[in-house]
Amino acid sequence: MAVTLSERAANHVKNFIAKRGKGVGLRLGVRTSGCSGLAYKLEFADDVDPEDIKFESQGVTVFVDPKSLVYLDGTELDFVREGLNEGFKFNNPNVKNACGCGESFNV
Amino acid sequence: MALLQIAEPGMSTAPHEHRLAVGIDLGTTNSLVATVRNGIAVVLNDDHGRALLPSVVRYHADGATSVGYEAQARQGDDPHNTVVSAKRFMGRGLKDIADAATMPYRFVDAPGMVQLKTAAGVKSPVEVSAEILKVLKARAEAALGGELMGAVITVPAYFDDAQRQATKDAARLAGLNVLRLLNEPTAAAIAYGLDNGAEGIYAVYDLGGGTFDISILRLTRGVFEVLATNGDSALGGDDFDRRIYCWVLEQAGLKVIDDHDKALLLAKAREAKEMLTEHPEVKVTAVLSTGEFIDLDLTEAQFNAMTASLVNKTLVPTRRALRDAGLEPADVKGVVMVGGSTRVPRIQAAVGEFFGQTPLTNLDPDRVVALGAAIQANVLAGNRQEDDWLLLDVVPLSLGLETMGGLVEKIIPRNATIPTARAQEFTTFKDGQTAMAVHVVQGERELVADCRSLARFELRGIPPMVAGAARIRVTFQVDADGLLSVSARELSTGVEAHIEVKPSYGLTDDEVARMLRDSYDHAREDMSARQLAELKVDGQRLVEATEIALAENGAELLDAEEREEIENLIAALKKALEGDVPQAIKRATEALNKGTVEFAARRMDLSVKKALTGHKIEELDV
């Protein structure tokens, strides 16, 4: 089981954490909410939970709680630019269908 | 799919509920929009990668508008319809604009605010500013991929209520929800994170293209208070360009040149000034329309010499602001530099010498205000944890209302942080009272006469009840911009009335200070005045209640002698109430209270009897 970052995403994350001045890594997860059942969680990690599963990808430490990992296994986090807008995108092979905007999904 | 940003721990938003908020620096010359993304404040560029939006709006005859660089480019050939520096006209009447005659606009004097006649009709400065805000809003929504929930817009610290209100109106017109108006120097200080740092005095030195502002701030418990502001509305980076331009004319021996060459040389001058911030010596070269070739060397030392008087000119208002705040340069803990012109090394050195410390210059001085506004917007939008809340403003004087006897009941105490809302319940004073006057006052004194009256309104339609039975909830609410709204609501019927007031309107810092001093000086006096007023209200209420009771049941419950005795006691209390002797009023009130005990008991018996007559015991719900 693994979760990875694209090189571009990793560079941005490292930069953001450095500028923020604190944080031990990145926390990915899913929550039950949204129009299609599940929604992604993308946060800075300041504390490590004993249950957390830890991954190293492109020099970034990623924390995922075991419950979320089932839904995220194999996901690659990418950073993309669409016109003026830019941000992170989850490439998640487990997703069966998502709402129109892709912000919530089910597996 | 929607693109995600990294949130603070535990602050991920639900899908479609991103709290997108921006900070906007609505400047006289240029405007910017910034936001906090992935935990960092960033300025949002347009699709050409440009951060600045010139604050220029051009109105076309067909009603269309162009904003920014496009409008600026046409300023020369369409000056009547191309509005620059609309910020200077916000909330101002024609008579407030001293140099109106030198501007190319066709001003229309209108009540409250001047207006401009353009090819697309008469426009107010609020509408012009709204056009700029609309462009920034569209830019932000394109960059953030969603609708904005709100914006923090910065205004100069010296803006009065009319100018602040005009700024809010412009935002509303542009479809922006204003989370808060923030003082520009405060925004700059926030961008440097000073609000999380040590308490103390900070100076913000803001030298823009055409204006200079100096602000002295005091930070206490995370709250920035503007102690003093000063400046020069006709001094800025453009004056430095002009000095170089004049030097070029002098060196080249030029006398008369046409407008095109003048514009060319001014642009070259500006370029040279910017180059000099990084190089000790630059070349100024140009080919004039006469074919004349200009090739000069300008050293930093020469530049410093020719602009020394301009630098000194900024230190005069700086000294004055410090004096107004009652401070010395050594009292200042940190100096923040704002405005592109503060990149000039000589200015940084001069400010450093004046305050005896190195000023803060590591953030881009053109962007620092917008960045601070974005940080504040992010907090207000709820994207940070509670303990990160910034407290930025306080109520300078207590707000309250008048109660019986001309006393002040304080609802919101002085120094309460805003936004805030407080409510208190009041009741009616007389039987069958159907209306209540709410008189809103500001100040620290106990008597209404010594406080400042802000507004009055009436709550009507209270159902007739005995005195003291109605429950009227009065709510005072001060929003983040210091605007007060007061509402009164009768709880059984829901009838409501409300009013909005601007408590700070027209009050200078000196007046606030004087009102505060007065409250300390008169503390004892105020206390006795309050006591006397309360005794009078109590006595008056007793007189009225007794008179009503006598009229109702006096004849059936009292014999002539008893009645006369009570009437004498009423007369004595009435007489005492005319005077100002607290002891006499107290004694007469107590006497009447005592003298009517028996009468009250009989009345009670009578009403109990009436209530029970005709009912069987089992019908009573006990």
XYZ file of C-alpha atoms in Angstrom, chain B:
622
model
C -11.754 18.546 -11.114
C -11.432 21.274 -8.586
C -7.893 21.974 -7.470
C -7.183 21.695 -3.768
C -4.976 23.775 -1.486
C -3.255 22.551 1.662
C -5.243 23.538 4.748
C -4.097 24.116 8.313
C -4.397 20.953 10.449
C -8.055 20.189 11.121
C -9.267 23.032 8.916
C -10.104 21.187 5.693
C -13.327 22.507 4.249
C -16.211 20.434 2.979
C -16.471 20.068 -0.803
C -17.922 23.172 -2.459
C -17.562 25.085 0.759
C -14.111 26.554 0.363
C -13.918 29.793 2.233
C -12.176 31.840 -0.422
C -11.245 35.256 0.836
C -8.911 37.915 -0.505
C -7.203 41.082 0.614
C -7.429 44.091 -1.663
C -5.119 47.095 -1.615
C -7.292 49.695 -3.344
C -4.580 52.220 -4.022
C -4.555 55.748 -5.398
C -2.176 54.794 -8.213
C -2.240 50.986 -8.327
C -4.413 48.261 -6.816
C -3.618 44.649 -5.964
C -5.395 41.525 -4.811
C -3.820 38.837 -2.647
C -4.896 35.655 -0.910
C -3.563 32.997 1.421
C -2.915 29.754 -0.408
C -1.342 26.686 1.121
C -0.682 28.739 4.230
C 1.213 31.531 2.464
C 0.034 35.000 1.436
C 0.527 35.565 -2.296
C -0.415 38.330 -4.694
C -2.622 37.142 -7.571
C -1.393 38.122 -11.034
C -3.495 38.790 -14.112
C -3.239 36.531 -17.155
C -0.188 38.489 -18.356
C 1.568 37.756 -15.079
C 1.215 41.346 -13.831
C 0.447 41.932 -10.167
C -0.374 45.642 -10.254
C -3.618 46.962 -11.688
C -3.319 50.689 -12.392
C -6.237 52.367 -10.592
C -7.413 53.930 -13.846
C -10.886 53.621 -15.379
C -11.784 54.866 -18.825
C -15.424 55.365 -19.811
C -16.315 54.889 -23.464
C -19.161 56.672 -25.231
C -21.002 53.361 -25.746
C -21.127 52.787 -22.002
C -18.307 50.247 -21.917
C -15.369 50.652 -19.564
C -11.743 49.700 -19.633
C -9.686 49.378 -16.495
C -5.976 49.192 -15.714
C -3.120 49.306 -18.218
C -5.499 49.606 -21.168
C -7.172 52.665 -19.662
C -3.858 54.121 -18.540
C -2.497 53.947 -22.098
C -5.297 56.236 -23.287
C -5.012 58.744 -20.473
C -3.115 61.183 -22.709
C -5.581 61.348 -25.569
C -8.842 60.968 -23.610
C -8.215 62.736 -20.312
C -11.850 63.773 -19.643
C -13.118 60.208 -19.634
C -10.106 58.517 -18.089
C -10.313 58.709 -14.329
C -7.108 58.322 -12.341
C -6.760 58.560 -8.568
C -10.525 58.268 -7.916
C -9.582 57.334 -4.357
C -8.826 60.995 -3.706
C -12.470 61.891 -4.399
C -14.057 59.124 -2.303
C -16.535 60.601 0.148
C -15.382 64.132 -0.693
C -17.391 67.167 -1.793
C -16.151 69.452 -4.556
C -15.024 72.018 -2.000
C -12.789 69.407 -0.311
C -10.736 68.921 -3.481
C -8.334 71.827 -3.400
C -6.740 71.299 -6.796
C -9.942 70.438 -8.709
C -9.253 73.261 -11.190
C -5.959 71.712 -12.302
C -7.550 68.331 -13.112
C -8.956 67.497 -16.527
C -12.306 66.220 -15.190
C -15.711 67.797 -15.565
C -16.734 67.763 -11.919
C -20.382 67.889 -10.930
C -21.034 69.079 -7.410
C -23.479 66.736 -5.746
C -24.621 66.569 -2.138
C -22.242 64.416 -0.135
C -19.835 63.459 -2.878
C -18.476 65.043 -6.038
C -19.311 63.349 -9.339
C -17.607 63.230 -12.723
C -19.170 63.816 -16.097
C -17.909 61.199 -18.593
C -18.799 60.021 -22.068
C -20.813 57.234 -20.413
C -22.749 59.573 -18.157
C -22.219 61.059 -14.712
C -20.179 58.733 -12.479
C -19.469 58.935 -8.777
C -16.031 58.029 -7.367
C -17.779 55.045 -5.753
C -18.739 53.721 -9.187
C -15.225 54.298 -10.519
C -13.705 52.393 -7.593
C -16.287 49.629 -8.058
C -15.013 49.113 -11.633
C -11.502 48.532 -10.284
C -12.799 46.175 -7.610
C -14.836 44.225 -10.177
C -11.688 43.528 -12.207
C -9.810 42.374 -9.099
C -12.746 40.206 -8.046
C -12.891 38.524 -11.455
C -9.119 37.978 -11.341
C -9.351 36.394 -7.891
C -12.244 34.133 -8.840
C -10.413 32.934 -11.920
C -7.287 32.251 -9.895
C -9.021 30.557 -6.979
C -11.563 28.629 -8.977
C -14.629 29.686 -7.064
C -16.757 32.434 -5.715
C -15.277 34.704 -3.049
C -16.924 34.668 0.337
C -15.459 38.025 1.171
C -12.659 40.535 1.028
C -10.677 42.737 3.355
C -10.104 46.121 1.734
C -7.462 48.508 2.978
C -7.961 52.242 3.490
C -5.576 54.949 4.674
C -5.559 55.341 8.450
C -6.705 58.943 8.136
C -9.871 58.044 6.143
C -12.953 59.385 7.924
C -16.334 57.658 8.138
C -17.616 59.134 4.882
C -14.556 57.889 3.003
C -14.754 54.458 4.646
C -18.456 54.185 3.909
C -17.802 55.161 0.273
C -15.204 52.376 0.049
C -17.696 49.858 1.442
C -20.339 51.068 -0.999
C -17.924 50.594 -3.897
C -17.274 47.019 -2.763
C -20.971 46.277 -2.501
C -21.477 47.700 -5.992
C -18.756 45.366 -7.247
C -20.534 42.426 -5.629
C -17.913 41.954 -2.927
C -18.751 41.085 0.645
C -16.541 43.286 2.829
C -15.257 41.235 5.750
C -13.546 44.299 7.134
C -11.927 47.562 6.201
C -8.357 47.555 7.443
C -6.009 50.488 7.900
C -3.147 50.327 5.398
C -0.345 50.699 7.974
C -1.960 47.987 10.105
C -2.075 45.686 7.070
C 1.630 46.296 6.439
C 2.426 45.497 10.058
C 0.378 42.274 9.855
C 2.224 41.231 6.691
C 5.451 41.385 8.701
C 3.802 39.315 11.423
C 4.270 42.093 13.963
C 0.844 41.323 15.441
C 2.274 38.047 16.754
C 5.407 39.711 18.022
C 6.376 41.979 20.846
C 4.041 44.684 22.076
C 5.170 48.224 21.505
C 5.252 51.167 19.152
C 5.702 50.691 15.404
C 6.114 53.224 12.622
C 4.907 52.637 9.068
C 6.673 54.792 6.471
C 4.683 54.717 3.223
C 6.162 56.557 0.248
C 4.035 55.865 -2.812
C 4.089 57.286 -6.317
C 2.445 60.551 -5.403
C 1.763 60.554 -1.676
C 3.645 60.132 1.567
C 2.052 58.800 4.765
C 3.597 58.111 8.123
C 1.628 56.244 10.789
C 2.518 55.531 14.379
C 0.887 52.350 15.685
C 0.772 50.856 19.139
C 0.402 47.103 19.520
C -1.116 45.852 22.755
C -2.503 42.347 23.203
C -2.665 41.794 19.466
C -4.552 45.041 18.892
C -3.112 47.748 16.677
C -4.142 51.230 17.576
C -3.315 54.157 15.298
C -1.749 56.758 17.572
C -0.964 59.391 14.964
C -0.816 59.880 11.232
C 0.811 62.551 9.148
C 2.049 62.948 5.634
C 2.338 64.971 2.492
C -0.293 64.404 -0.185
C 1.965 65.958 -2.850
C 5.223 64.101 -2.298
C 6.134 60.769 -3.815
C 8.351 58.770 -6.107
C 7.300 60.924 -9.066
C 9.122 63.869 -7.480
C 12.359 61.868 -7.496
C 11.896 61.175 -11.235
C 11.339 64.879 -11.826
C 14.615 65.761 -10.077
C 16.523 63.464 -12.441
C 14.557 64.835 -15.402
C 15.488 68.416 -14.489
C 19.119 67.384 -14.056
C 19.077 65.831 -17.546
C 17.660 69.038 -19.048
C 20.303 71.053 -17.267
C 23.210 68.775 -18.248
C 22.081 68.593 -21.870
C 21.438 72.311 -22.005
C 17.855 71.791 -23.160
C 15.307 74.556 -22.745
C 12.049 73.922 -24.549
C 11.023 70.361 -25.352
C 7.723 68.945 -26.575
C 5.363 66.706 -24.604
C 6.555 63.565 -26.306
C 10.187 64.200 -25.327
C 9.125 65.166 -21.845
C 7.290 61.862 -21.389
C 10.302 60.007 -22.832
C 12.790 61.695 -20.517
C 10.546 61.192 -17.476
C 10.376 57.480 -18.278
C 14.182 57.408 -18.656
C 14.512 59.222 -15.343
C 12.351 56.642 -13.640
C 14.337 53.832 -15.187
C 17.581 55.411 -13.973
C 16.189 55.765 -10.441
C 15.172 52.105 -10.363
C 18.570 51.009 -11.737
C 20.346 53.019 -9.074
C 18.812 50.910 -6.311
C 21.184 48.136 -7.431
C 24.017 49.856 -9.289
C 26.303 52.663 -8.129
C 26.253 54.303 -11.548
C 23.879 54.250 -14.539
C 23.772 55.639 -18.063
C 20.896 57.853 -19.176
C 20.532 57.690 -22.955
C 17.779 58.935 -25.237
C 17.193 60.158 -28.754
C 14.885 63.179 -28.799
C 12.446 64.002 -31.568
C 14.796 66.843 -32.605
C 17.383 64.179 -33.372
C 19.450 65.286 -30.405
C 21.260 62.458 -28.638
C 21.486 62.350 -24.868
C 24.148 60.274 -23.168
C 24.822 61.023 -19.496
C 26.330 59.193 -16.528
C 24.467 59.450 -13.243
C 26.053 58.229 -10.030
C 24.278 57.285 -6.855
C 26.083 60.117 -5.060
C 24.775 62.655 -7.583
C 21.266 61.235 -7.304
C 21.413 61.357 -3.504
C 22.580 64.963 -3.597
C 19.806 66.109 -5.935
C 17.093 64.327 -3.937
C 18.362 65.000 -0.417
C 15.801 67.756 0.146
C 12.968 65.370 -0.853
C 14.159 62.764 1.614
C 14.325 65.401 4.324
C 10.829 66.528 3.403
C 9.482 63.139 4.495
C 11.167 63.428 7.869
C 9.247 66.593 8.772
C 5.810 64.867 8.908
C 7.499 61.876 10.559
C 8.771 64.064 13.365
C 5.357 65.712 13.638
C 3.526 62.378 13.880
C 5.841 61.254 16.665
C 5.319 64.542 18.478
C 1.526 64.169 18.150
C 1.792 60.722 19.686
C 4.001 62.149 22.446
C 6.900 59.883 21.515
C 10.603 60.017 20.628
C 12.229 58.134 17.721
C 13.886 55.872 20.292
C 10.452 54.699 21.544
C 9.790 53.027 18.202
C 10.335 49.276 18.233
C 10.124 48.616 14.502
C 9.801 50.525 11.244
C 7.917 49.061 8.266
C 8.613 50.369 4.777
C 5.722 50.537 2.302
C 5.556 51.863 -1.269
C 7.850 51.287 -4.238
C 9.853 54.448 -3.559
C 11.196 53.021 -0.320
C 13.464 50.839 -2.446
C 15.758 53.853 -2.873
C 18.770 53.002 -0.666
C 19.228 56.605 0.476
C 15.644 56.659 1.808
C 16.172 53.424 3.717
C 19.375 54.856 5.166
C 17.757 58.164 6.135
C 14.801 56.427 7.825
C 17.250 54.075 9.544
C 19.291 57.007 10.847
C 16.184 58.845 12.026
C 14.847 55.930 14.060
C 18.252 54.532 14.977
C 17.467 51.084 13.558
C 17.315 49.195 10.266
C 13.813 49.397 8.795
C 11.972 46.241 7.681
C 12.346 45.929 3.915
C 12.430 42.205 3.133
C 8.847 42.078 1.798
C 8.050 43.726 -1.535
C 7.007 47.259 -0.510
C 4.468 47.436 -3.359
C 2.717 44.291 -2.144
C 3.029 44.363 1.608
C -0.349 46.061 2.235
C -2.255 43.593 0.034
C -0.457 40.653 1.678
C -1.407 41.843 5.158
C -5.022 42.285 4.049
C -5.013 38.730 2.657
C -3.747 37.316 5.963
C -6.484 39.171 7.800
C -9.127 38.007 5.280
C -8.011 34.408 5.733
C -8.486 34.658 9.489
C -11.865 36.391 9.197
C -13.070 33.795 6.700
C -12.482 31.148 9.367
C -9.562 29.310 7.787
C -7.452 29.453 10.925
C -7.898 28.126 14.414
C -9.591 30.202 17.079
C -6.426 30.973 18.999
C -4.974 32.647 15.959
C -7.710 35.251 15.971
C -6.469 38.734 15.500
C -7.998 41.420 17.596
C -7.637 44.591 15.703
C -9.944 47.216 17.017
C -11.614 48.280 20.210
C -14.575 50.480 21.104
C -12.958 53.771 22.188
C -15.800 54.889 24.493
C -18.609 52.976 26.187
C -21.919 52.754 24.372
C -25.167 52.736 26.256
C -28.680 54.080 26.488
C -30.662 56.488 28.590
C -32.841 55.082 31.341
C -35.370 56.825 33.595
C -34.001 59.786 35.446
C -31.448 60.722 32.774
C -29.070 57.922 33.746
C -26.825 55.998 31.381
C -26.968 52.232 31.263
C -23.767 51.040 29.590
C -24.316 48.143 27.226
C -20.924 47.854 25.512
C -18.025 48.854 27.752
C -15.048 50.856 26.595
C -12.197 48.794 25.078
C -14.474 45.908 24.118
C -12.960 44.346 21.008
C -15.033 44.554 17.877
C -17.004 43.053 16.245
C -19.216 42.620 19.299
C -22.890 42.347 20.237
C -24.453 42.740 23.694
C -28.070 42.650 24.739
C -29.916 43.697 27.847
C -33.578 43.546 28.859
C -35.554 46.596 29.886
C -39.118 47.067 30.930
C -41.853 49.705 30.944
C -42.081 52.365 33.616
C -45.790 53.150 33.538
C -48.956 51.052 33.379
C -50.284 50.771 29.854
C -47.119 52.230 28.327
C -47.193 51.384 24.598
C -44.028 53.065 23.363
C -40.470 53.369 24.545
C -37.881 55.917 23.486
C -34.387 54.518 23.024
C -31.705 57.158 23.321
C -28.259 55.860 22.367
C -25.338 57.617 24.024
C -21.563 57.329 24.062
C -19.290 58.165 26.963
C -18.048 57.198 30.385
C -20.152 59.505 32.544
C -23.171 58.399 34.570
C -25.594 61.061 33.414
C -26.921 61.367 29.880
C -26.334 65.111 29.983
C -22.567 64.513 30.282
C -22.351 61.965 27.485
C -22.576 62.335 23.762
C -25.937 61.685 22.169
C -25.650 59.440 19.109
C -29.193 58.597 18.073
C -32.772 58.282 19.236
C -35.577 56.062 18.080
C -38.886 54.796 19.387
C -40.237 51.319 19.817
C -44.004 51.498 19.306
C -46.748 48.909 19.501
C -45.904 47.519 22.948
C -49.150 45.882 24.176
C -50.624 47.716 27.200
C -49.433 45.980 30.377
C -48.805 46.956 33.964
C -45.525 48.738 34.583
C -42.645 46.289 34.696
C -44.399 43.443 32.888
C -43.173 44.123 29.360
C -39.828 42.636 28.392
C -37.897 44.694 25.895
C -34.616 43.346 24.693
C -32.207 45.981 23.453
C -29.265 44.727 21.398
C -26.181 46.772 20.622
C -24.030 45.511 17.814
C -20.755 47.030 16.616
C -19.451 45.582 13.377
C -15.803 45.281 12.472
C -15.796 48.699 10.851
C -16.989 50.403 14.010
C -20.539 50.902 12.807
C -23.115 50.547 15.596
C -26.631 49.247 15.140
C -29.137 49.189 17.966
C -32.363 47.233 17.965
C -35.174 47.000 20.504
C -37.643 44.122 20.520
C -40.655 43.516 22.709
C -40.429 39.812 23.454
C -44.120 38.861 23.802
C -45.274 40.388 20.505
C -42.011 40.553 18.588
C -42.484 44.214 17.636
C -39.111 45.616 16.760
C -37.408 48.873 15.881
C -33.812 49.571 15.041
C -31.324 52.200 13.986
C -27.772 52.359 12.661
C -25.276 54.874 13.923
C -21.627 55.618 13.426
C -20.262 56.172 16.897
C -16.846 57.412 15.890
C -18.198 59.923 13.465
C -16.741 63.340 14.031
C -14.942 62.413 17.242
C -11.269 63.257 17.173
C -8.750 61.449 19.345
C -8.527 64.550 21.522
C -12.251 64.503 22.145
C -12.164 60.829 23.047
C -9.308 61.528 25.447
C -11.160 64.479 26.984
C -14.330 62.434 27.484
C -12.298 59.767 29.218
C -10.498 62.249 31.456
C -13.817 63.813 32.417
C -15.148 60.477 33.554
C -12.186 60.021 35.891
C -12.309 63.582 37.196
C -16.011 63.385 37.943
C -16.210 59.849 39.229
C -17.419 60.746 42.746
C -19.761 63.453 41.561
C -21.198 61.047 39.002
C -21.772 58.411 41.629
C -23.841 60.763 43.806
C -25.695 62.021 40.778
C -26.570 58.467 39.876
C -27.741 57.760 43.430
C -29.953 60.836 43.464
C -31.417 60.026 40.062
C -32.156 56.460 41.122
C -33.860 57.623 44.328
C -35.956 60.041 42.313
C -37.002 57.348 39.873
C -37.979 55.035 42.738
C -39.915 57.791 44.545
C -41.683 58.844 41.383
C -42.700 55.277 40.650
C -44.112 54.844 44.167
C -46.113 58.084 43.918
C -47.637 56.972 40.636
C -48.433 53.461 41.800
C -50.062 54.720 44.994
C -52.143 57.313 43.160
C -53.406 54.674 40.738
C -54.261 52.340 43.615
C -56.100 55.113 45.457
C -58.142 55.919 42.373
C -59.024 52.256 41.905
C -59.879 51.028 45.398
C -59.319 53.973 47.738
C -63.018 54.552 48.252
C -63.968 50.961 49.109
C -60.916 49.975 51.157
C -59.995 53.090 53.128
C -61.847 55.321 55.511
C -61.481 59.078 55.247
C -58.777 59.308 57.897
C -56.629 56.545 56.408
C -56.961 58.065 52.985
C -55.932 61.499 54.172
C -52.862 60.092 55.856
C -51.700 58.402 52.634
C -52.415 61.532 50.627
C -50.295 63.544 53.055
C -47.431 61.102 52.664
C -47.714 61.366 48.852
C -47.632 65.151 49.058
C -44.545 65.003 51.286
C -42.729 62.689 48.883
C -43.677 64.861 45.898
C -42.213 67.842 47.695
C -39.021 65.943 48.490
C -38.755 64.889 44.840
C -38.681 68.526 43.785
C -35.518 69.027 45.797
C -32.107 67.408 45.393
C -31.539 66.088 48.904
C -31.065 62.320 48.672
C -31.744 61.732 52.372
C -35.068 63.608 52.263
C -36.247 61.653 49.217
C -35.198 58.406 50.815
C -37.032 59.201 54.058
C -40.231 60.314 52.308
C -40.185 57.238 50.069
C -39.760 54.936 53.051
C -42.551 56.730 54.915
C -44.978 56.306 52.046
C -43.961 52.680 51.650
C -44.634 52.029 55.329
C -47.865 54.042 55.345
C -49.364 52.000 52.534
C -48.548 48.498 53.807
C -52.035 47.956 55.210
C -53.684 49.396 52.091
C -51.611 47.112 49.876
C -52.553 44.078 51.948
C -56.263 44.866 51.644
C -55.882 45.336 47.893
C -54.206 41.965 47.655
C -57.037 40.296 49.600
C -59.568 41.960 47.369
C -57.957 40.834 44.145
C -57.520 37.279 45.427
C -61.189 37.231 46.401
C -62.184 38.529 42.983
C -60.080 35.973 41.237
C -61.565 33.108 43.236
C -65.198 34.150 43.237
C -67.315 31.916 41.058
C -64.705 29.155 40.771
C -64.893 25.753 42.405
C -61.843 24.578 44.286
C -61.185 21.745 41.827
C -61.055 24.195 38.918
C -58.034 25.882 40.391
C -54.785 24.579 39.150
C -52.595 24.571 42.252
